mmCIF file of the C-alpha atoms, coordinates in Angstrom:
data_MODEL
# 
_entry.id   MODEL 
# 
loop_
_atom_site.group_PDB 
_atom_site.id 
_atom_site.type_symbol 
_atom_site.label_atom_id 
_atom_site.label_alt_id 
_atom_site.label_comp_id 
_atom_site.label_asym_id 
_atom_site.label_entity_id 
_atom_site.label_seq_id 
_atom_site.pdbx_PDB_ins_code 
_atom_site.Cartn_x 
_atom_site.Cartn_y 
_atom_site.Cartn_z 
_atom_site.occupancy 
_atom_site.B_iso_or_equiv 
_atom_site.pdbx_formal_charge 
_atom_site.auth_seq_id 
_atom_site.auth_comp_id 
_atom_site.auth_asym_id 
_atom_site.auth_atom_id 
_atom_site.pdbx_PDB_model_num 
ATOM 1   C CA . UNK A 1 1   ? -12.953 -17.258 4.597   1.00 0.00 ? 1   UNK A CA 1 
ATOM 2   C CA . UNK A 1 2   ? -11.774 -18.280 0.757   1.00 0.00 ? 2   UNK A CA 1 
ATOM 3   C CA . UNK A 1 3   ? -8.390  -17.588 -0.292  1.00 0.00 ? 3   UNK A CA 1 
ATOM 4   C CA . UNK A 1 4   ? -7.231  -17.833 -3.952  1.00 0.00 ? 4   UNK A CA 1 
ATOM 5   C CA . UNK A 1 5   ? -4.489  -17.096 -6.288  1.00 0.00 ? 5   UNK A CA 1 
ATOM 6   C CA . UNK A 1 6   ? -5.004  -14.727 -9.224  1.00 0.00 ? 6   UNK A CA 1 
ATOM 7   C CA . UNK A 1 7   ? -2.759  -15.198 -12.200 1.00 0.00 ? 7   UNK A CA 1 
ATOM 8   C CA . UNK A 1 8   ? -1.265  -12.732 -14.591 1.00 0.00 ? 8   UNK A CA 1 
ATOM 9   C CA . UNK A 1 9   ? 1.076   -12.750 -17.173 1.00 0.00 ? 9   UNK A CA 1 
ATOM 10  C CA . UNK A 1 10  ? 3.894   -10.126 -16.851 1.00 0.00 ? 10  UNK A CA 1 
ATOM 11  C CA . UNK A 1 11  ? 5.892   -8.125  -19.011 1.00 0.00 ? 11  UNK A CA 1 
ATOM 12  C CA . UNK A 1 12  ? 9.567   -10.071 -17.240 1.00 0.00 ? 12  UNK A CA 1 
ATOM 13  C CA . UNK A 1 13  ? 7.873   -13.148 -18.577 1.00 0.00 ? 13  UNK A CA 1 
ATOM 14  C CA . UNK A 1 14  ? 7.141   -14.539 -15.519 1.00 0.00 ? 14  UNK A CA 1 
ATOM 15  C CA . UNK A 1 15  ? 3.979   -15.384 -13.925 1.00 0.00 ? 15  UNK A CA 1 
ATOM 16  C CA . UNK A 1 16  ? 2.410   -13.156 -11.388 1.00 0.00 ? 16  UNK A CA 1 
ATOM 17  C CA . UNK A 1 17  ? 0.515   -14.770 -8.474  1.00 0.00 ? 17  UNK A CA 1 
ATOM 18  C CA . UNK A 1 18  ? -2.013  -12.168 -6.378  1.00 0.00 ? 18  UNK A CA 1 
ATOM 19  C CA . UNK A 1 19  ? -3.376  -13.454 -3.775  1.00 0.00 ? 19  UNK A CA 1 
ATOM 20  C CA . UNK A 1 20  ? -6.886  -12.721 -2.864  1.00 0.00 ? 20  UNK A CA 1 
ATOM 21  C CA . UNK A 1 21  ? -8.857  -13.100 0.297   1.00 0.00 ? 21  UNK A CA 1 
ATOM 22  C CA . UNK A 1 22  ? -12.508 -13.079 0.914   1.00 0.00 ? 22  UNK A CA 1 
ATOM 23  C CA . UNK A 1 23  ? -13.699 -13.126 4.344   1.00 0.00 ? 23  UNK A CA 1 
ATOM 24  C CA . UNK A 1 24  ? -17.293 -13.169 3.041   1.00 0.00 ? 24  UNK A CA 1 
ATOM 25  C CA . UNK A 1 25  ? -19.734 -13.710 0.225   1.00 0.00 ? 25  UNK A CA 1 
ATOM 26  C CA . UNK A 1 26  ? -20.994 -10.062 -1.316  1.00 0.00 ? 26  UNK A CA 1 
ATOM 27  C CA . UNK A 1 27  ? -18.590 -8.298  0.801   1.00 0.00 ? 27  UNK A CA 1 
ATOM 28  C CA . UNK A 1 28  ? -18.140 -4.493  -0.401  1.00 0.00 ? 28  UNK A CA 1 
ATOM 29  C CA . UNK A 1 29  ? -14.990 -3.343  1.041   1.00 0.00 ? 29  UNK A CA 1 
ATOM 30  C CA . UNK A 1 30  ? -11.653 -4.336  -0.489  1.00 0.00 ? 30  UNK A CA 1 
ATOM 31  C CA . UNK A 1 31  ? -8.042  -3.474  0.597   1.00 0.00 ? 31  UNK A CA 1 
ATOM 32  C CA . UNK A 1 32  ? -5.183  -3.593  -1.651  1.00 0.00 ? 32  UNK A CA 1 
ATOM 33  C CA . UNK A 1 33  ? -1.597  -4.168  -0.405  1.00 0.00 ? 33  UNK A CA 1 
ATOM 34  C CA . UNK A 1 34  ? 0.589   -2.725  -3.017  1.00 0.00 ? 34  UNK A CA 1 
ATOM 35  C CA . UNK A 1 35  ? 4.487   -4.069  -1.429  1.00 0.00 ? 35  UNK A CA 1 
ATOM 36  C CA . UNK A 1 36  ? 7.516   -1.993  -2.144  1.00 0.00 ? 36  UNK A CA 1 
ATOM 37  C CA . UNK A 1 37  ? 10.699  -2.408  -4.557  1.00 0.00 ? 37  UNK A CA 1 
ATOM 38  C CA . UNK A 1 38  ? 12.248  -5.104  -2.517  1.00 0.00 ? 38  UNK A CA 1 
ATOM 39  C CA . UNK A 1 39  ? 9.562   -5.459  0.112   1.00 0.00 ? 39  UNK A CA 1 
ATOM 40  C CA . UNK A 1 40  ? 6.765   -7.754  -0.208  1.00 0.00 ? 40  UNK A CA 1 
ATOM 41  C CA . UNK A 1 41  ? 3.507   -7.977  1.046   1.00 0.00 ? 41  UNK A CA 1 
ATOM 42  C CA . UNK A 1 42  ? 4.661   -10.827 3.543   1.00 0.00 ? 42  UNK A CA 1 
ATOM 43  C CA . UNK A 1 43  ? 6.996   -8.415  5.430   1.00 0.00 ? 43  UNK A CA 1 
ATOM 44  C CA . UNK A 1 44  ? 6.038   -7.093  8.857   1.00 0.00 ? 44  UNK A CA 1 
ATOM 45  C CA . UNK A 1 45  ? 4.028   -3.622  7.729   1.00 0.00 ? 45  UNK A CA 1 
ATOM 46  C CA . UNK A 1 46  ? 2.118   -5.374  4.801   1.00 0.00 ? 46  UNK A CA 1 
ATOM 47  C CA . UNK A 1 47  ? 1.973   -8.406  6.609   1.00 0.00 ? 47  UNK A CA 1 
ATOM 48  C CA . UNK A 1 48  ? 0.022   -7.029  9.569   1.00 0.00 ? 48  UNK A CA 1 
ATOM 49  C CA . UNK A 1 49  ? -1.710  -4.537  7.653   1.00 0.00 ? 49  UNK A CA 1 
ATOM 50  C CA . UNK A 1 50  ? -3.418  -7.549  5.666   1.00 0.00 ? 50  UNK A CA 1 
ATOM 51  C CA . UNK A 1 51  ? -4.524  -8.797  9.190   1.00 0.00 ? 51  UNK A CA 1 
ATOM 52  C CA . UNK A 1 52  ? -5.868  -5.883  10.579  1.00 0.00 ? 52  UNK A CA 1 
ATOM 53  C CA . UNK A 1 53  ? -7.756  -5.590  7.154   1.00 0.00 ? 53  UNK A CA 1 
ATOM 54  C CA . UNK A 1 54  ? -9.382  -9.224  7.897   1.00 0.00 ? 54  UNK A CA 1 
ATOM 55  C CA . UNK A 1 55  ? -10.189 -8.260  11.211  1.00 0.00 ? 55  UNK A CA 1 
ATOM 56  C CA . UNK A 1 56  ? -12.195 -5.184  10.200  1.00 0.00 ? 56  UNK A CA 1 
ATOM 57  C CA . UNK A 1 57  ? -13.982 -6.914  7.627   1.00 0.00 ? 57  UNK A CA 1 
ATOM 58  C CA . UNK A 1 58  ? -12.198 -6.047  4.378   1.00 0.00 ? 58  UNK A CA 1 
ATOM 59  C CA . UNK A 1 59  ? -11.221 -8.541  1.571   1.00 0.00 ? 59  UNK A CA 1 
ATOM 60  C CA . UNK A 1 60  ? -7.905  -8.449  0.707   1.00 0.00 ? 60  UNK A CA 1 
ATOM 61  C CA . UNK A 1 61  ? -5.584  -7.957  -2.400  1.00 0.00 ? 61  UNK A CA 1 
ATOM 62  C CA . UNK A 1 62  ? -1.978  -8.540  -2.155  1.00 0.00 ? 62  UNK A CA 1 
ATOM 63  C CA . UNK A 1 63  ? -0.113  -7.872  -5.218  1.00 0.00 ? 63  UNK A CA 1 
ATOM 64  C CA . UNK A 1 64  ? 3.003   -8.797  -6.600  1.00 0.00 ? 64  UNK A CA 1 
ATOM 65  C CA . UNK A 1 65  ? 5.476   -6.956  -9.014  1.00 0.00 ? 65  UNK A CA 1 
ATOM 66  C CA . UNK A 1 66  ? 6.128   -8.876  -12.507 1.00 0.00 ? 66  UNK A CA 1 
ATOM 67  C CA . UNK A 1 67  ? 9.849   -8.192  -11.561 1.00 0.00 ? 67  UNK A CA 1 
ATOM 68  C CA . UNK A 1 68  ? 9.696   -9.737  -8.220  1.00 0.00 ? 68  UNK A CA 1 
ATOM 69  C CA . UNK A 1 69  ? 7.919   -12.485 -9.482  1.00 0.00 ? 69  UNK A CA 1 
ATOM 70  C CA . UNK A 1 70  ? 10.697  -13.373 -12.224 1.00 0.00 ? 70  UNK A CA 1 
ATOM 71  C CA . UNK A 1 71  ? 13.736  -12.607 -9.631  1.00 0.00 ? 71  UNK A CA 1 
ATOM 72  C CA . UNK A 1 72  ? 14.835  -9.771  -11.536 1.00 0.00 ? 72  UNK A CA 1 
ATOM 73  C CA . UNK A 1 73  ? 15.904  -6.383  -10.657 1.00 0.00 ? 73  UNK A CA 1 
ATOM 74  C CA . UNK A 1 74  ? 13.892  -3.360  -11.756 1.00 0.00 ? 74  UNK A CA 1 
ATOM 75  C CA . UNK A 1 75  ? 14.748  -0.505  -13.729 1.00 0.00 ? 75  UNK A CA 1 
ATOM 76  C CA . UNK A 1 76  ? 13.120  2.805   -13.322 1.00 0.00 ? 76  UNK A CA 1 
ATOM 77  C CA . UNK A 1 77  ? 12.243  3.157   -16.907 1.00 0.00 ? 77  UNK A CA 1 
ATOM 78  C CA . UNK A 1 78  ? 10.074  -0.361  -16.027 1.00 0.00 ? 78  UNK A CA 1 
ATOM 79  C CA . UNK A 1 79  ? 7.712   1.364   -13.520 1.00 0.00 ? 79  UNK A CA 1 
ATOM 80  C CA . UNK A 1 80  ? 5.283   2.006   -16.254 1.00 0.00 ? 80  UNK A CA 1 
ATOM 81  C CA . UNK A 1 81  ? 5.272   -1.567  -16.705 1.00 0.00 ? 81  UNK A CA 1 
ATOM 82  C CA . UNK A 1 82  ? 4.653   -2.217  -12.971 1.00 0.00 ? 82  UNK A CA 1 
ATOM 83  C CA . UNK A 1 83  ? 1.745   0.293   -12.687 1.00 0.00 ? 83  UNK A CA 1 
ATOM 84  C CA . UNK A 1 84  ? 0.130   -1.097  -15.571 1.00 0.00 ? 84  UNK A CA 1 
ATOM 85  C CA . UNK A 1 85  ? 0.229   -4.806  -14.336 1.00 0.00 ? 85  UNK A CA 1 
ATOM 86  C CA . UNK A 1 86  ? -1.314  -3.538  -10.933 1.00 0.00 ? 86  UNK A CA 1 
ATOM 87  C CA . UNK A 1 87  ? -3.724  -1.525  -13.023 1.00 0.00 ? 87  UNK A CA 1 
ATOM 88  C CA . UNK A 1 88  ? -4.706  -4.979  -14.591 1.00 0.00 ? 88  UNK A CA 1 
ATOM 89  C CA . UNK A 1 89  ? -5.079  -6.653  -11.542 1.00 0.00 ? 89  UNK A CA 1 
ATOM 90  C CA . UNK A 1 90  ? -7.352  -4.065  -9.696  1.00 0.00 ? 90  UNK A CA 1 
ATOM 91  C CA . UNK A 1 91  ? -9.656  -3.291  -12.531 1.00 0.00 ? 91  UNK A CA 1 
ATOM 92  C CA . UNK A 1 92  ? -10.385 -7.331  -12.494 1.00 0.00 ? 92  UNK A CA 1 
ATOM 93  C CA . UNK A 1 93  ? -12.242 -6.498  -9.132  1.00 0.00 ? 93  UNK A CA 1 
ATOM 94  C CA . UNK A 1 94  ? -12.837 -2.591  -9.085  1.00 0.00 ? 94  UNK A CA 1 
ATOM 95  C CA . UNK A 1 95  ? -16.452 -2.987  -9.853  1.00 0.00 ? 95  UNK A CA 1 
ATOM 96  C CA . UNK A 1 96  ? -17.524 -5.357  -6.934  1.00 0.00 ? 96  UNK A CA 1 
ATOM 97  C CA . UNK A 1 97  ? -16.091 -3.316  -4.311  1.00 0.00 ? 97  UNK A CA 1 
ATOM 98  C CA . UNK A 1 98  ? -18.095 0.297   -3.182  1.00 0.00 ? 98  UNK A CA 1 
ATOM 99  C CA . UNK A 1 99  ? -15.014 0.972   -1.278  1.00 0.00 ? 99  UNK A CA 1 
ATOM 100 C CA . UNK A 1 100 ? -11.492 0.560   -1.621  1.00 0.00 ? 100 UNK A CA 1 
ATOM 101 C CA . UNK A 1 101 ? -8.574  1.266   0.566   1.00 0.00 ? 101 UNK A CA 1 
ATOM 102 C CA . UNK A 1 102 ? -4.765  1.117   -1.155  1.00 0.00 ? 102 UNK A CA 1 
ATOM 103 C CA . UNK A 1 103 ? -1.864  0.349   1.570   1.00 0.00 ? 103 UNK A CA 1 
ATOM 104 C CA . UNK A 1 104 ? 1.263   0.853   0.196   1.00 0.00 ? 104 UNK A CA 1 
ATOM 105 C CA . UNK A 1 105 ? 4.893   1.361   0.775   1.00 0.00 ? 105 UNK A CA 1 
ATOM 106 C CA . UNK A 1 106 ? 7.877   2.908   -0.644  1.00 0.00 ? 106 UNK A CA 1 
ATOM 107 C CA . UNK A 1 107 ? 7.832   2.403   -4.317  1.00 0.00 ? 107 UNK A CA 1 
ATOM 108 C CA . UNK A 1 108 ? 4.429   1.221   -3.737  1.00 0.00 ? 108 UNK A CA 1 
ATOM 109 C CA . UNK A 1 109 ? 3.179   4.174   -2.581  1.00 0.00 ? 109 UNK A CA 1 
ATOM 110 C CA . UNK A 1 110 ? 3.688   5.817   -6.156  1.00 0.00 ? 110 UNK A CA 1 
ATOM 111 C CA . UNK A 1 111 ? 2.306   2.711   -7.957  1.00 0.00 ? 111 UNK A CA 1 
ATOM 112 C CA . UNK A 1 112 ? -0.813  3.199   -5.622  1.00 0.00 ? 112 UNK A CA 1 
ATOM 113 C CA . UNK A 1 113 ? -1.449  6.553   -6.613  1.00 0.00 ? 113 UNK A CA 1 
ATOM 114 C CA . UNK A 1 114 ? -0.507  6.552   -10.454 1.00 0.00 ? 114 UNK A CA 1 
ATOM 115 C CA . UNK A 1 115 ? -3.390  3.081   -10.206 1.00 0.00 ? 115 UNK A CA 1 
ATOM 116 C CA . UNK A 1 116 ? -5.740  5.222   -8.924  1.00 0.00 ? 116 UNK A CA 1 
ATOM 117 C CA . UNK A 1 117 ? -5.536  8.064   -11.249 1.00 0.00 ? 117 UNK A CA 1 
ATOM 118 C CA . UNK A 1 118 ? -5.741  5.661   -14.415 1.00 0.00 ? 118 UNK A CA 1 
ATOM 119 C CA . UNK A 1 119 ? -8.834  4.290   -12.558 1.00 0.00 ? 119 UNK A CA 1 
ATOM 120 C CA . UNK A 1 120 ? -10.579 7.800   -12.213 1.00 0.00 ? 120 UNK A CA 1 
ATOM 121 C CA . UNK A 1 121 ? -12.852 10.006  -10.332 1.00 0.00 ? 121 UNK A CA 1 
ATOM 122 C CA . UNK A 1 122 ? -15.027 7.239   -10.118 1.00 0.00 ? 122 UNK A CA 1 
ATOM 123 C CA . UNK A 1 123 ? -13.065 5.096   -7.726  1.00 0.00 ? 123 UNK A CA 1 
ATOM 124 C CA . UNK A 1 124 ? -14.068 5.276   -3.870  1.00 0.00 ? 124 UNK A CA 1 
ATOM 125 C CA . UNK A 1 125 ? -10.393 4.828   -2.861  1.00 0.00 ? 125 UNK A CA 1 
ATOM 126 C CA . UNK A 1 126 ? -8.576  6.033   0.426   1.00 0.00 ? 126 UNK A CA 1 
ATOM 127 C CA . UNK A 1 127 ? -4.459  5.740   0.659   1.00 0.00 ? 127 UNK A CA 1 
ATOM 128 C CA . UNK A 1 128 ? -2.770  4.803   3.805   1.00 0.00 ? 128 UNK A CA 1 
ATOM 129 C CA . UNK A 1 129 ? 0.911   5.901   2.678   1.00 0.00 ? 129 UNK A CA 1 
ATOM 130 C CA . UNK A 1 130 ? 4.188   4.072   4.271   1.00 0.00 ? 130 UNK A CA 1 
ATOM 131 C CA . UNK A 1 131 ? 7.433   5.172   4.025   1.00 0.00 ? 131 UNK A CA 1 
ATOM 132 C CA . UNK A 1 132 ? 6.620   7.327   0.853   1.00 0.00 ? 132 UNK A CA 1 
ATOM 133 C CA . UNK A 1 133 ? 9.278   8.547   -1.634  1.00 0.00 ? 133 UNK A CA 1 
ATOM 134 C CA . UNK A 1 134 ? 9.899   11.837  -3.059  1.00 0.00 ? 134 UNK A CA 1 
ATOM 135 C CA . UNK A 1 135 ? 7.932   10.908  -6.098  1.00 0.00 ? 135 UNK A CA 1 
ATOM 136 C CA . UNK A 1 136 ? 5.149   10.334  -4.263  1.00 0.00 ? 136 UNK A CA 1 
ATOM 137 C CA . UNK A 1 137 ? 4.144   13.852  -3.050  1.00 0.00 ? 137 UNK A CA 1 
ATOM 138 C CA . UNK A 1 138 ? 2.262   14.979  -6.030  1.00 0.00 ? 138 UNK A CA 1 
ATOM 139 C CA . UNK A 1 139 ? -0.349  11.562  -5.340  1.00 0.00 ? 139 UNK A CA 1 
ATOM 140 C CA . UNK A 1 140 ? -0.375  12.506  -1.485  1.00 0.00 ? 140 UNK A CA 1 
ATOM 141 C CA . UNK A 1 141 ? -1.778  15.956  -2.193  1.00 0.00 ? 141 UNK A CA 1 
ATOM 142 C CA . UNK A 1 142 ? -4.763  14.780  -4.472  1.00 0.00 ? 142 UNK A CA 1 
ATOM 143 C CA . UNK A 1 143 ? -5.670  11.594  -2.783  1.00 0.00 ? 143 UNK A CA 1 
ATOM 144 C CA . UNK A 1 144 ? -7.396  10.900  0.652   1.00 0.00 ? 144 UNK A CA 1 
ATOM 145 C CA . UNK A 1 145 ? -4.489  9.650   2.648   1.00 0.00 ? 145 UNK A CA 1 
ATOM 146 C CA . UNK A 1 146 ? -3.016  8.580   6.055   1.00 0.00 ? 146 UNK A CA 1 
ATOM 147 C CA . UNK A 1 147 ? 1.199   8.939   5.319   1.00 0.00 ? 147 UNK A CA 1 
ATOM 148 C CA . UNK A 1 148 ? 3.079   7.274   8.037   1.00 0.00 ? 148 UNK A CA 1 
ATOM 149 C CA . UNK A 1 149 ? 7.218   7.873   7.743   1.00 0.00 ? 149 UNK A CA 1 
ATOM 150 C CA . UNK A 1 150 ? 10.120  7.394   10.274  1.00 0.00 ? 150 UNK A CA 1 
ATOM 151 C CA . UNK A 1 151 ? 11.896  10.950  11.364  1.00 0.00 ? 151 UNK A CA 1 
ATOM 152 C CA . UNK A 1 152 ? 15.198  8.696   10.570  1.00 0.00 ? 152 UNK A CA 1 
ATOM 153 C CA . UNK A 1 153 ? 14.383  7.615   6.606   1.00 0.00 ? 153 UNK A CA 1 
ATOM 154 C CA . UNK A 1 154 ? 17.149  8.463   4.412   1.00 0.00 ? 154 UNK A CA 1 
ATOM 155 C CA . UNK A 1 155 ? 14.931  8.284   1.120   1.00 0.00 ? 155 UNK A CA 1 
ATOM 156 C CA . UNK A 1 156 ? 12.098  10.664  2.791   1.00 0.00 ? 156 UNK A CA 1 
ATOM 157 C CA . UNK A 1 157 ? 14.229  13.552  4.621   1.00 0.00 ? 157 UNK A CA 1 
ATOM 158 C CA . UNK A 1 158 ? 12.721  16.327  6.598   1.00 0.00 ? 158 UNK A CA 1 
ATOM 159 C CA . UNK A 1 159 ? 12.647  18.586  3.850   1.00 0.00 ? 159 UNK A CA 1 
ATOM 160 C CA . UNK A 1 160 ? 9.718   16.300  2.102   1.00 0.00 ? 160 UNK A CA 1 
ATOM 161 C CA . UNK A 1 161 ? 8.112   16.051  5.202   1.00 0.00 ? 161 UNK A CA 1 
ATOM 162 C CA . UNK A 1 162 ? 7.840   19.596  5.748   1.00 0.00 ? 162 UNK A CA 1 
ATOM 163 C CA . UNK A 1 163 ? 5.738   19.777  2.012   1.00 0.00 ? 163 UNK A CA 1 
ATOM 164 C CA . UNK A 1 164 ? 3.204   17.879  3.446   1.00 0.00 ? 164 UNK A CA 1 
ATOM 165 C CA . UNK A 1 165 ? 0.193   19.622  5.087   1.00 0.00 ? 165 UNK A CA 1 
ATOM 166 C CA . UNK A 1 166 ? -2.253  18.043  7.570   1.00 0.00 ? 166 UNK A CA 1 
ATOM 167 C CA . UNK A 1 167 ? -5.756  18.738  6.636   1.00 0.00 ? 167 UNK A CA 1 
ATOM 168 C CA . UNK A 1 168 ? -8.892  17.469  6.403   1.00 0.00 ? 168 UNK A CA 1 
ATOM 169 C CA . UNK A 1 169 ? -8.079  14.851  3.665   1.00 0.00 ? 169 UNK A CA 1 
ATOM 170 C CA . UNK A 1 170 ? -4.417  14.129  4.936   1.00 0.00 ? 170 UNK A CA 1 
ATOM 171 C CA . UNK A 1 171 ? -3.576  13.042  8.050   1.00 0.00 ? 171 UNK A CA 1 
ATOM 172 C CA . UNK A 1 172 ? 0.348   12.498  8.791   1.00 0.00 ? 172 UNK A CA 1 
ATOM 173 C CA . UNK A 1 173 ? 1.768   9.996   11.564  1.00 0.00 ? 173 UNK A CA 1 
ATOM 174 C CA . UNK A 1 174 ? 5.546   10.919  12.274  1.00 0.00 ? 174 UNK A CA 1 
ATOM 175 C CA . UNK A 1 175 ? 7.889   7.839   14.024  1.00 0.00 ? 175 UNK A CA 1 
ATOM 176 C CA . UNK A 1 176 ? 10.313  8.990   16.245  1.00 0.00 ? 176 UNK A CA 1 
ATOM 177 C CA . UNK A 1 177 ? 13.214  7.611   15.573  1.00 0.00 ? 177 UNK A CA 1 
ATOM 178 C CA . UNK A 1 178 ? 12.073  5.165   12.722  1.00 0.00 ? 178 UNK A CA 1 
ATOM 179 C CA . UNK A 1 179 ? 14.058  4.303   9.453   1.00 0.00 ? 179 UNK A CA 1 
ATOM 180 C CA . UNK A 1 180 ? 12.759  3.459   6.008   1.00 0.00 ? 180 UNK A CA 1 
ATOM 181 C CA . UNK A 1 181 ? 11.734  -0.267  7.363   1.00 0.00 ? 181 UNK A CA 1 
ATOM 182 C CA . UNK A 1 182 ? 9.928   1.662   10.060  1.00 0.00 ? 182 UNK A CA 1 
ATOM 183 C CA . UNK A 1 183 ? 12.305  0.239   12.567  1.00 0.00 ? 183 UNK A CA 1 
ATOM 184 C CA . UNK A 1 184 ? 14.602  1.080   15.095  1.00 0.00 ? 184 UNK A CA 1 
ATOM 185 C CA . UNK A 1 185 ? 17.995  -0.502  16.005  1.00 0.00 ? 185 UNK A CA 1 
ATOM 186 C CA . UNK A 1 186 ? 16.551  -2.417  19.148  1.00 0.00 ? 186 UNK A CA 1 
ATOM 187 C CA . UNK A 1 187 ? 13.787  -5.446  18.191  1.00 0.00 ? 187 UNK A CA 1 
ATOM 188 C CA . UNK A 1 188 ? 11.291  -4.529  21.163  1.00 0.00 ? 188 UNK A CA 1 
ATOM 189 C CA . UNK A 1 189 ? 10.933  -1.136  19.970  1.00 0.00 ? 189 UNK A CA 1 
ATOM 190 C CA . UNK A 1 190 ? 10.684  -2.408  16.349  1.00 0.00 ? 190 UNK A CA 1 
ATOM 191 C CA . UNK A 1 191 ? 7.745   -4.425  17.579  1.00 0.00 ? 191 UNK A CA 1 
ATOM 192 C CA . UNK A 1 192 ? 5.869   -1.298  18.853  1.00 0.00 ? 192 UNK A CA 1 
ATOM 193 C CA . UNK A 1 193 ? 5.764   0.283   16.348  1.00 0.00 ? 193 UNK A CA 1 
ATOM 194 C CA . UNK A 1 194 ? 4.305   -2.706  14.595  1.00 0.00 ? 194 UNK A CA 1 
ATOM 195 C CA . UNK A 1 195 ? 1.589   -2.886  17.135  1.00 0.00 ? 195 UNK A CA 1 
ATOM 196 C CA . UNK A 1 196 ? 0.953   1.070   16.925  1.00 0.00 ? 196 UNK A CA 1 
ATOM 197 C CA . UNK A 1 197 ? 0.702   0.775   12.923  1.00 0.00 ? 197 UNK A CA 1 
ATOM 198 C CA . UNK A 1 198 ? -1.737  -2.012  13.536  1.00 0.00 ? 198 UNK A CA 1 
ATOM 199 C CA . UNK A 1 199 ? -3.851  0.093   15.834  1.00 0.00 ? 199 UNK A CA 1 
ATOM 200 C CA . UNK A 1 200 ? -3.484  3.043   13.662  1.00 0.00 ? 200 UNK A CA 1 
ATOM 201 C CA . UNK A 1 201 ? -4.814  0.418   10.545  1.00 0.00 ? 201 UNK A CA 1 
ATOM 202 C CA . UNK A 1 202 ? -7.653  -0.817  12.083  1.00 0.00 ? 202 UNK A CA 1 
ATOM 203 C CA . UNK A 1 203 ? -8.687  2.921   13.458  1.00 0.00 ? 203 UNK A CA 1 
ATOM 204 C CA . UNK A 1 204 ? -8.993  4.029   9.539   1.00 0.00 ? 204 UNK A CA 1 
ATOM 205 C CA . UNK A 1 205 ? -10.459 1.133   8.242   1.00 0.00 ? 205 UNK A CA 1 
ATOM 206 C CA . UNK A 1 206 ? -13.131 1.516   11.109  1.00 0.00 ? 206 UNK A CA 1 
ATOM 207 C CA . UNK A 1 207 ? -13.231 4.920   10.499  1.00 0.00 ? 207 UNK A CA 1 
ATOM 208 C CA . UNK A 1 208 ? -13.032 5.432   14.383  1.00 0.00 ? 208 UNK A CA 1 
ATOM 209 C CA . UNK A 1 209 ? -10.431 8.656   13.979  1.00 0.00 ? 209 UNK A CA 1 
ATOM 210 C CA . UNK A 1 210 ? -10.044 9.530   10.146  1.00 0.00 ? 210 UNK A CA 1 
ATOM 211 C CA . UNK A 1 211 ? -12.878 11.074  8.383   1.00 0.00 ? 211 UNK A CA 1 
ATOM 212 C CA . UNK A 1 212 ? -12.463 11.701  4.564   1.00 0.00 ? 212 UNK A CA 1 
# 
């Protein structure tokens, strides 16, 4: 295994540090982690996604957003800049892989969907959208995806969830009682969700149950 930091300049006048982990030479599979607005790739749902990817033989690209590196708040009008910088990072590796899986959280689900659009139809990409937001719905409906959300998520109400229709391209996983962080009030219950998520990640990455 080889871990390196890829460094890129940012709109926010701070250097972005993107963690790139290669599990083996000439690997053809890559997982890209897209963090949430205030949720880094070191937080639980994405941290265990990275561990699952590593165990399943995927290289890993863990993104950081420019405003996060600069320790600044994100303004809505700046989201295109986030997308632009993430697209630039992914394009550095895009031609090296035959299969990519984007695993994204919250705001990152919008960024991942838009980066996929910009990469074009030739990119072989599947998605795992964790706790999407309403703006994610158009991307969900045009990609091969698994969507995971909590039924107590205030940012993704039941009306939004009802607009997702499971199909051969879309698998929807609702976690009863979980909030936007995919957590419960009791620590033990939150840990059980993480265990279930890790199993789900592996099933998807190994295509044991999910078929595009």
